[in-house]
Each structure stands twice: as C-alpha cells, then as structure tokens.
Amino acid sequence: MGKESIKTKVLITGSSGQLGQCLKKIEGNYPNLQLCFTDSKTLDICKKENLKEFFANSQFDFVINCAAYTNVENAEKEPEKAFRVNAQGAKNLADICKEQNATLIHISTDYVFDGKKDTPYTEEDLPNPINQYGKSKLAGEKYIQETINNYFIIRTSWLYSEFGNNFLKTILRKSGNKEKLTITTSESSSPTNANDLAKFILDLVDINNDVYGIYHYSNLGEATWYDFAKEILRFSRKLEFIKLEKTDNYPTFAARPKYSVLSKEKSLECFDIEIQEWTLSLKELMKN
C-alpha cells in the first residue's frame, strides 16, 4: 500500500449561498482537495475571535470566501451591514490568512465599476462604484490587497444557478404563475452560471496556481436583463405563453452600472481555461 497523498485543505465560508452550494455539488470531482464548508451560523467572518478559534483547531491551505451581503437594494438602506460583511469580514479573513500563510480566494463583483465604459472592463480599469453594495465590495478588495500577497480576487457578474435566490429562479417562478414580465433593457453585463465559476475556482486550487492578483470571470458574451429573461423563457418553452415586455426605465432604489461587462482576456491567458458563452451555459443548466 502506497502512502496516502496529503490533501490540500480548503475552507469555504458562506457555503449556504448559491456559489457555496455549487462548490459542494462538484466536491467529488476533486479527490486531492479536502473541503470544509461553513456558513454564518458555524463561522461568522465578521467576528475575529470566531475566526481565531476556528483556525486554532484547523490548518488550511486555501480559504474561499463566498460569504457576502449581496442585496443591492437593501445595501442602500443599511450600508453598515453591507460593509460589515463585505469589507470588515474580508479584512478579518485576510488577517487570519496572513497569520496562517493560507491563500485567500475572494469573490467580488462587476459593481465595483461605474458603467460609463462601452467596452469590457479590464482588471486595470479604475473602479468607481455608484452604489453602497459596490463600495462595500471594493473596500473588501482594498483590505485584502493591503494585507496579504497570496490572494486571488475574482470579480464576476449576474450570478445564477439552481440554488438560492437569483434572476433565473425569479423568472421561472413568475412565468410559472403566468405573470406579465416587464424587464429592463438599460443595463448590460454577462449572465454567469455559478456552476462554471465554482469549477474555475476549484481548478485554480487543484493545480495550486500562484499567479496571484485580481481576475475577471464571467460567461462570454453580453446581454441586457431583458435578453436574459427572453432566453430563460425560450429554453423553458414558455416564451410564447408569457407576456414579456421591454422597459428602458425600471425604477430601483440603488443606482446600477449601465454597462458592466468584464473582460476575460487576462484569465484566459493566465489559466489556460475555456469559458462558455452565456446562452450555451444557461441552456445546459436548464436541460439538466
């Protein structure tokens, strides 16, 4: 009997969210990784003493931070809550990763940009968030960059999956109730299948990549929310039965970037990966 290979130990925070559940779903595809899933009940990243206690009993090689305050509308009304999780929580994790010499993989957002460009945002573009959610996520990014060197900040956009609350599930629910849908055409980005992002992250850990820094990952192509809704209805064979209307003025409490497509060139270059076009990935998920 040969000696059992030493597994890479990976802590995942916020695992009850959709990305965390997508990571859990593919755990079995990575025999060299030992994943430890925690949520806010088992590990509150906002409480430094909780983290110290948790890490005192376990050593981790990687920490994947999926814990986030993601309600864009509510963040305007309670910014302190958004900053507590998205900024202070990220700082606490960066501090503990530095102490433990663990690599931090942190999930960020296209909403760190103001949407004034009309070509995809690169990692070199200057962030300028226009809502509290984006500001809290950018503060988290900055804390991490100031604290440790061994980090990956992965910005993504318009995440959806079969888990949690997201645009895909909202459209399917409303169309199931035969509700009329009025969807905005005033914002463009790239809908991203959280299952694809989960695979990208675990592949990164599995090959123990150390090309640290900020990277963009979303599915290829771009769409408005209206385009996204239309494809969901088309793939669920409901398009002809549901009244779907466009609007260029859908009132929201939080300001949102008009254009927040992320350039994937750096990620494609550095990691030798393939990224699916967004409609193909959506179709695949809905077929399954």
Short mmCIF file of C-alpha atoms in Angstrom, two decimals:
data_model
loop_
_atom_site.label_atom_id
_atom_site.label_comp_id
_atom_site.label_asym_id
_atom_site.label_seq_id
_atom_site.Cartn_x
_atom_site.Cartn_y
_atom_site.Cartn_z
CA MET A 1 0.00 0.00 0.00
CA GLY A 2 1.45 3.35 -1.02
CA LYS A 3 1.33 6.29 1.32
CA GLU A 4 -1.89 8.28 1.06
CA SER A 5 -1.28 11.61 -0.66
CA ILE A 6 -1.64 14.68 1.51
CA LYS A 7 -4.77 16.57 0.54
CA THR A 8 -4.98 20.33 0.09
CA LYS A 9 -7.19 21.66 2.89
CA VAL A 10 -9.71 24.25 1.79
CA LEU A 11 -12.07 26.30 3.95
CA ILE A 12 -15.22 27.64 2.27
CA THR A 13 -17.12 30.44 4.01
CA GLY A 14 -20.71 31.39 3.18
CA SER A 15 -21.39 27.91 1.85
CA SER A 16 -25.18 28.16 2.13
CA GLY A 17 -25.23 30.70 -0.74
CA GLN A 18 -25.56 29.67 -4.37
CA LEU A 19 -21.82 29.62 -5.14
CA GLY A 20 -21.11 27.63 -1.97
CA GLN A 21 -23.74 25.07 -2.95
CA CYS A 22 -22.28 24.82 -6.46
CA LEU A 23 -18.86 24.12 -4.93
CA LYS A 24 -20.40 21.42 -2.73
CA LYS A 25 -22.06 19.84 -5.78
CA ILE A 26 -18.71 19.21 -7.55
CA GLU A 27 -16.65 18.38 -4.45
CA GLY A 28 -16.39 14.72 -5.55
CA ASN A 29 -14.55 15.70 -8.76
CA TYR A 30 -11.52 16.83 -6.73
CA PRO A 31 -10.09 13.87 -4.78
CA ASN A 32 -6.93 15.82 -3.88
CA LEU A 33 -8.90 18.53 -2.07
CA GLN A 34 -10.37 18.33 1.41
CA LEU A 35 -13.18 20.88 1.56
CA CYS A 36 -14.57 22.25 4.82
CA PHE A 37 -17.90 24.04 4.33
CA THR A 38 -19.04 26.70 6.82
CA ASP A 39 -21.88 29.22 6.84
CA SER A 40 -22.60 32.26 9.02
CA LYS A 41 -24.02 30.02 11.75
CA THR A 42 -20.91 27.85 12.01
CA LEU A 43 -18.37 30.60 11.24
CA ASP A 44 -19.15 34.32 11.36
CA ILE A 45 -16.37 36.06 9.41
CA CYS A 46 -17.37 39.38 10.99
CA LYS A 47 -16.20 38.15 14.40
CA LYS A 48 -12.42 37.98 14.57
CA GLU A 49 -12.42 35.88 17.74
CA ASN A 50 -14.59 33.25 15.99
CA LEU A 51 -12.04 33.03 13.19
CA LYS A 52 -9.08 32.77 15.59
CA GLU A 53 -10.84 30.00 17.49
CA PHE A 54 -11.72 28.14 14.30
CA PHE A 55 -8.20 28.36 12.88
CA ALA A 56 -6.63 27.35 16.21
CA ASN A 57 -8.11 23.87 15.69
CA SER A 58 -7.54 23.59 11.92
CA GLN A 59 -4.87 24.46 9.40
CA PHE A 60 -5.97 25.44 5.87
CA ASP A 61 -4.01 25.90 2.66
CA PHE A 62 -6.78 27.91 0.95
CA VAL A 63 -9.78 29.94 2.07
CA ILE A 64 -12.55 30.53 -0.49
CA ASN A 65 -14.67 33.44 0.69
CA CYS A 66 -18.23 33.07 -0.60
CA ALA A 67 -19.68 34.94 2.38
CA ALA A 68 -21.22 38.21 1.19
CA TYR A 69 -24.01 40.69 1.69
CA THR A 70 -25.49 40.74 -1.82
CA ASN A 71 -28.82 42.57 -1.55
CA VAL A 72 -28.05 45.62 -3.71
CA GLU A 73 -31.30 47.44 -2.86
CA ASN A 74 -31.09 46.91 0.92
CA ALA A 75 -27.43 47.92 1.00
CA GLU A 76 -28.57 51.50 0.27
CA LYS A 77 -30.77 51.44 3.37
CA GLU A 78 -28.35 49.59 5.67
CA PRO A 79 -24.83 50.24 4.33
CA GLU A 80 -23.24 49.41 7.69
CA LYS A 81 -24.44 45.80 7.33
CA ALA A 82 -23.03 45.54 3.80
CA PHE A 83 -19.67 46.99 4.91
CA ARG A 84 -19.57 44.72 7.97
CA VAL A 85 -19.67 41.56 5.84
CA ASN A 86 -18.16 42.68 2.52
CA ALA A 87 -15.36 44.89 3.88
CA GLN A 88 -14.66 44.06 7.54
CA GLY A 89 -15.34 40.35 7.02
CA ALA A 90 -12.90 40.28 4.09
CA LYS A 91 -10.29 42.12 6.20
CA ASN A 92 -10.68 39.63 9.05
CA LEU A 93 -10.14 36.73 6.63
CA ALA A 94 -7.10 38.42 5.08
CA ASP A 95 -5.60 38.93 8.56
CA ILE A 96 -6.08 35.30 9.56
CA CYS A 97 -4.82 34.03 6.17
CA LYS A 98 -1.68 36.13 6.64
CA GLU A 99 -1.10 34.62 10.11
CA GLN A 100 -1.68 31.11 8.80
CA ASN A 101 0.09 31.59 5.45
CA ALA A 102 -3.08 30.46 3.64
CA THR A 103 -4.10 31.68 0.17
CA LEU A 104 -7.32 33.69 0.09
CA ILE A 105 -9.72 33.42 -2.86
CA HIS A 106 -12.26 36.22 -2.58
CA ILE A 107 -15.32 36.71 -4.79
CA SER A 108 -16.02 40.27 -5.91
CA THR A 109 -18.31 41.95 -8.40
CA ASP A 110 -18.72 43.92 -11.64
CA TYR A 111 -20.50 46.52 -9.49
CA VAL A 112 -17.13 47.98 -8.43
CA PHE A 113 -17.32 49.83 -11.80
CA ASP A 114 -19.48 52.85 -12.67
CA GLY A 115 -20.69 51.52 -16.05
CA LYS A 116 -19.57 54.53 -18.07
CA LYS A 117 -17.41 52.49 -20.48
CA ASP A 118 -18.84 50.84 -23.56
CA THR A 119 -16.14 48.17 -23.89
CA PRO A 120 -15.47 45.35 -21.38
CA TYR A 121 -13.78 46.34 -18.13
CA THR A 122 -10.26 45.01 -17.61
CA GLU A 123 -8.54 44.37 -14.27
CA GLU A 124 -6.50 47.56 -14.89
CA ASP A 125 -9.57 49.81 -15.16
CA LEU A 126 -10.12 52.09 -12.20
CA PRO A 127 -13.07 51.02 -10.03
CA ASN A 128 -15.64 53.70 -9.22
CA PRO A 129 -18.72 52.11 -7.61
CA ILE A 130 -22.02 54.03 -7.74
CA ASN A 131 -23.92 52.14 -5.02
CA GLN A 132 -23.27 51.03 -1.44
CA TYR A 133 -23.00 47.35 -2.37
CA GLY A 134 -20.24 48.13 -4.91
CA LYS A 135 -18.50 50.43 -2.42
CA SER A 136 -18.53 47.75 0.29
CA LYS A 137 -17.12 45.13 -2.12
CA LEU A 138 -14.37 47.48 -3.30
CA ALA A 139 -13.44 48.24 0.33
CA GLY A 140 -13.08 44.48 0.88
CA GLU A 141 -10.83 44.19 -2.19
CA LYS A 142 -8.60 47.00 -0.90
CA TYR A 143 -8.28 45.49 2.58
CA ILE A 144 -7.15 42.19 1.08
CA GLN A 145 -4.59 43.86 -1.21
CA GLU A 146 -3.17 45.88 1.70
CA THR A 147 -2.94 42.83 3.99
CA ILE A 148 -1.60 39.84 2.04
CA ASN A 149 0.26 38.92 -1.13
CA ASN A 150 -1.17 35.43 -1.74
CA TYR A 151 -4.70 36.26 -2.83
CA PHE A 152 -6.98 35.84 -5.82
CA ILE A 153 -9.78 38.40 -6.12
CA ILE A 154 -12.25 37.09 -8.69
CA ARG A 155 -14.79 39.59 -9.98
CA THR A 156 -17.90 38.10 -11.53
CA SER A 157 -21.30 39.28 -12.76
CA TRP A 158 -25.01 38.39 -12.71
CA LEU A 159 -24.60 35.02 -10.97
CA TYR A 160 -27.38 32.48 -11.29
CA SER A 161 -27.80 28.74 -10.61
CA GLU A 162 -30.36 26.19 -9.48
CA PHE A 163 -29.64 27.26 -5.87
CA GLY A 164 -30.67 30.26 -3.77
CA ASN A 165 -32.46 33.40 -4.97
CA ASN A 166 -31.43 34.70 -8.38
CA PHE A 167 -32.80 36.10 -11.63
CA LEU A 168 -33.20 32.68 -13.30
CA LYS A 169 -35.33 31.34 -10.46
CA THR A 170 -37.37 34.56 -10.21
CA ILE A 171 -38.23 34.44 -13.95
CA LEU A 172 -39.13 30.74 -13.75
CA ARG A 173 -41.33 31.34 -10.70
CA LYS A 174 -43.13 34.33 -12.22
CA SER A 175 -43.65 32.60 -15.55
CA GLY A 176 -44.98 29.57 -13.67
CA ASN A 177 -47.61 31.90 -12.18
CA LYS A 178 -48.32 33.27 -15.71
CA GLU A 179 -47.33 36.77 -14.55
CA LYS A 180 -46.68 39.52 -17.10
CA LEU A 181 -42.95 40.34 -17.14
CA THR A 182 -41.61 43.85 -17.73
CA ILE A 183 -37.82 43.68 -17.88
CA THR A 184 -35.24 46.43 -18.26
CA THR A 185 -33.02 46.90 -21.31
CA SER A 186 -30.98 49.69 -19.70
CA GLU A 187 -28.22 47.51 -18.15
CA SER A 188 -25.79 45.17 -19.91
CA SER A 189 -23.42 42.60 -18.45
CA SER A 190 -22.67 38.86 -18.71
CA PRO A 191 -25.01 36.37 -17.01
CA THR A 192 -22.76 33.86 -15.23
CA ASN A 193 -23.58 30.28 -14.31
CA ALA A 194 -22.33 29.84 -10.72
CA ASN A 195 -21.53 26.19 -11.56
CA ASP A 196 -18.97 27.38 -14.14
CA LEU A 197 -17.45 29.80 -11.61
CA ALA A 198 -17.28 27.03 -8.98
CA LYS A 199 -15.33 24.78 -11.39
CA PHE A 200 -12.95 27.64 -12.26
CA ILE A 201 -12.23 28.23 -8.56
CA LEU A 202 -11.63 24.58 -7.64
CA ASP A 203 -9.46 24.06 -10.73
CA LEU A 204 -7.38 27.02 -9.53
CA VAL A 205 -6.95 25.40 -6.11
CA ASP A 206 -6.35 21.93 -7.52
CA ILE A 207 -3.36 22.97 -9.64
CA ASN A 208 -2.14 25.20 -6.79
CA ASN A 209 -1.74 28.20 -9.05
CA ASP A 210 0.23 31.11 -7.60
CA VAL A 211 -0.24 33.81 -10.26
CA TYR A 212 -1.87 35.98 -7.59
CA GLY A 213 -3.92 39.11 -8.23
CA ILE A 214 -7.28 40.33 -9.49
CA TYR A 215 -9.06 38.36 -12.22
CA HIS A 216 -12.37 38.61 -14.03
CA TYR A 217 -14.56 35.57 -14.61
CA SER A 218 -18.00 35.54 -16.19
CA ASN A 219 -19.52 33.65 -19.09
CA LEU A 220 -18.71 35.00 -22.56
CA GLY A 221 -20.96 37.43 -24.41
CA GLU A 222 -23.20 40.14 -23.08
CA ALA A 223 -26.90 40.71 -22.51
CA THR A 224 -29.47 43.03 -21.01
CA TRP A 225 -31.77 41.71 -18.27
CA TYR A 226 -34.46 41.56 -20.98
CA ASP A 227 -32.23 39.36 -23.20
CA PHE A 228 -31.51 37.13 -20.20
CA ALA A 229 -35.23 36.76 -19.38
CA LYS A 230 -36.07 36.02 -23.01
CA GLU A 231 -33.52 33.18 -23.20
CA ILE A 232 -34.77 31.70 -19.91
CA LEU A 233 -38.33 31.65 -21.28
CA ARG A 234 -37.15 30.27 -24.62
CA PHE A 235 -35.22 27.40 -23.04
CA SER A 236 -38.11 26.60 -20.67
CA ARG A 237 -40.50 26.62 -23.68
CA LYS A 238 -42.64 29.37 -22.13
CA LEU A 239 -41.80 32.27 -24.44
CA GLU A 240 -44.99 32.09 -26.50
CA PHE A 241 -47.22 31.79 -23.39
CA ILE A 242 -45.83 34.68 -21.32
CA LYS A 243 -46.27 38.39 -21.96
CA LEU A 244 -42.69 39.71 -21.95
CA GLU A 245 -42.21 43.46 -22.35
CA LYS A 246 -39.17 45.73 -22.53
CA THR A 247 -38.69 48.88 -20.50
CA ASP A 248 -35.73 51.23 -20.55
CA ASN A 249 -36.74 52.76 -17.24
CA TYR A 250 -37.16 50.29 -14.39
CA PRO A 251 -37.06 52.25 -11.12
CA THR A 252 -34.65 50.88 -8.48
CA PHE A 253 -33.55 52.35 -5.17
CA ALA A 254 -29.85 51.66 -5.86
CA ALA A 255 -28.05 53.14 -8.86
CA ARG A 256 -26.69 50.41 -11.12
CA PRO A 257 -23.95 50.49 -13.75
CA LYS A 258 -25.39 50.70 -17.26
CA TYR A 259 -22.58 48.58 -18.71
CA SER A 260 -20.50 46.21 -16.59
CA VAL A 261 -19.26 43.51 -18.95
CA LEU A 262 -15.95 42.11 -17.66
CA SER A 263 -13.00 41.36 -19.95
CA LYS A 264 -11.83 37.75 -19.50
CA GLU A 265 -8.61 38.08 -21.52
CA LYS A 266 -6.29 38.01 -18.51
CA SER A 267 -7.98 34.92 -17.03
CA LEU A 268 -7.97 33.09 -20.37
CA GLU A 269 -4.27 33.89 -20.80
CA CYS A 270 -3.08 33.05 -17.29
CA PHE A 271 -5.08 29.91 -16.58
CA ASP A 272 -5.41 28.09 -19.91
CA ILE A 273 -9.17 27.66 -19.47
CA GLU A 274 -12.20 27.57 -21.70
CA ILE A 275 -15.15 29.78 -20.84
CA GLN A 276 -18.63 29.00 -22.17
CA GLU A 277 -20.80 31.52 -23.96
CA TRP A 278 -23.59 32.57 -21.58
CA THR A 279 -26.54 31.25 -23.63
CA LEU A 280 -24.91 27.81 -24.01
CA SER A 281 -24.20 27.56 -20.29
CA LEU A 282 -27.75 28.64 -19.44
CA LYS A 283 -29.22 26.11 -21.87
CA GLU A 284 -27.07 23.33 -20.41
CA LEU A 285 -28.14 24.10 -16.85
CA MET A 286 -31.83 24.26 -17.77
CA LYS A 287 -31.61 20.99 -19.72
CA ASN A 288 -30.20 19.25 -16.64
#
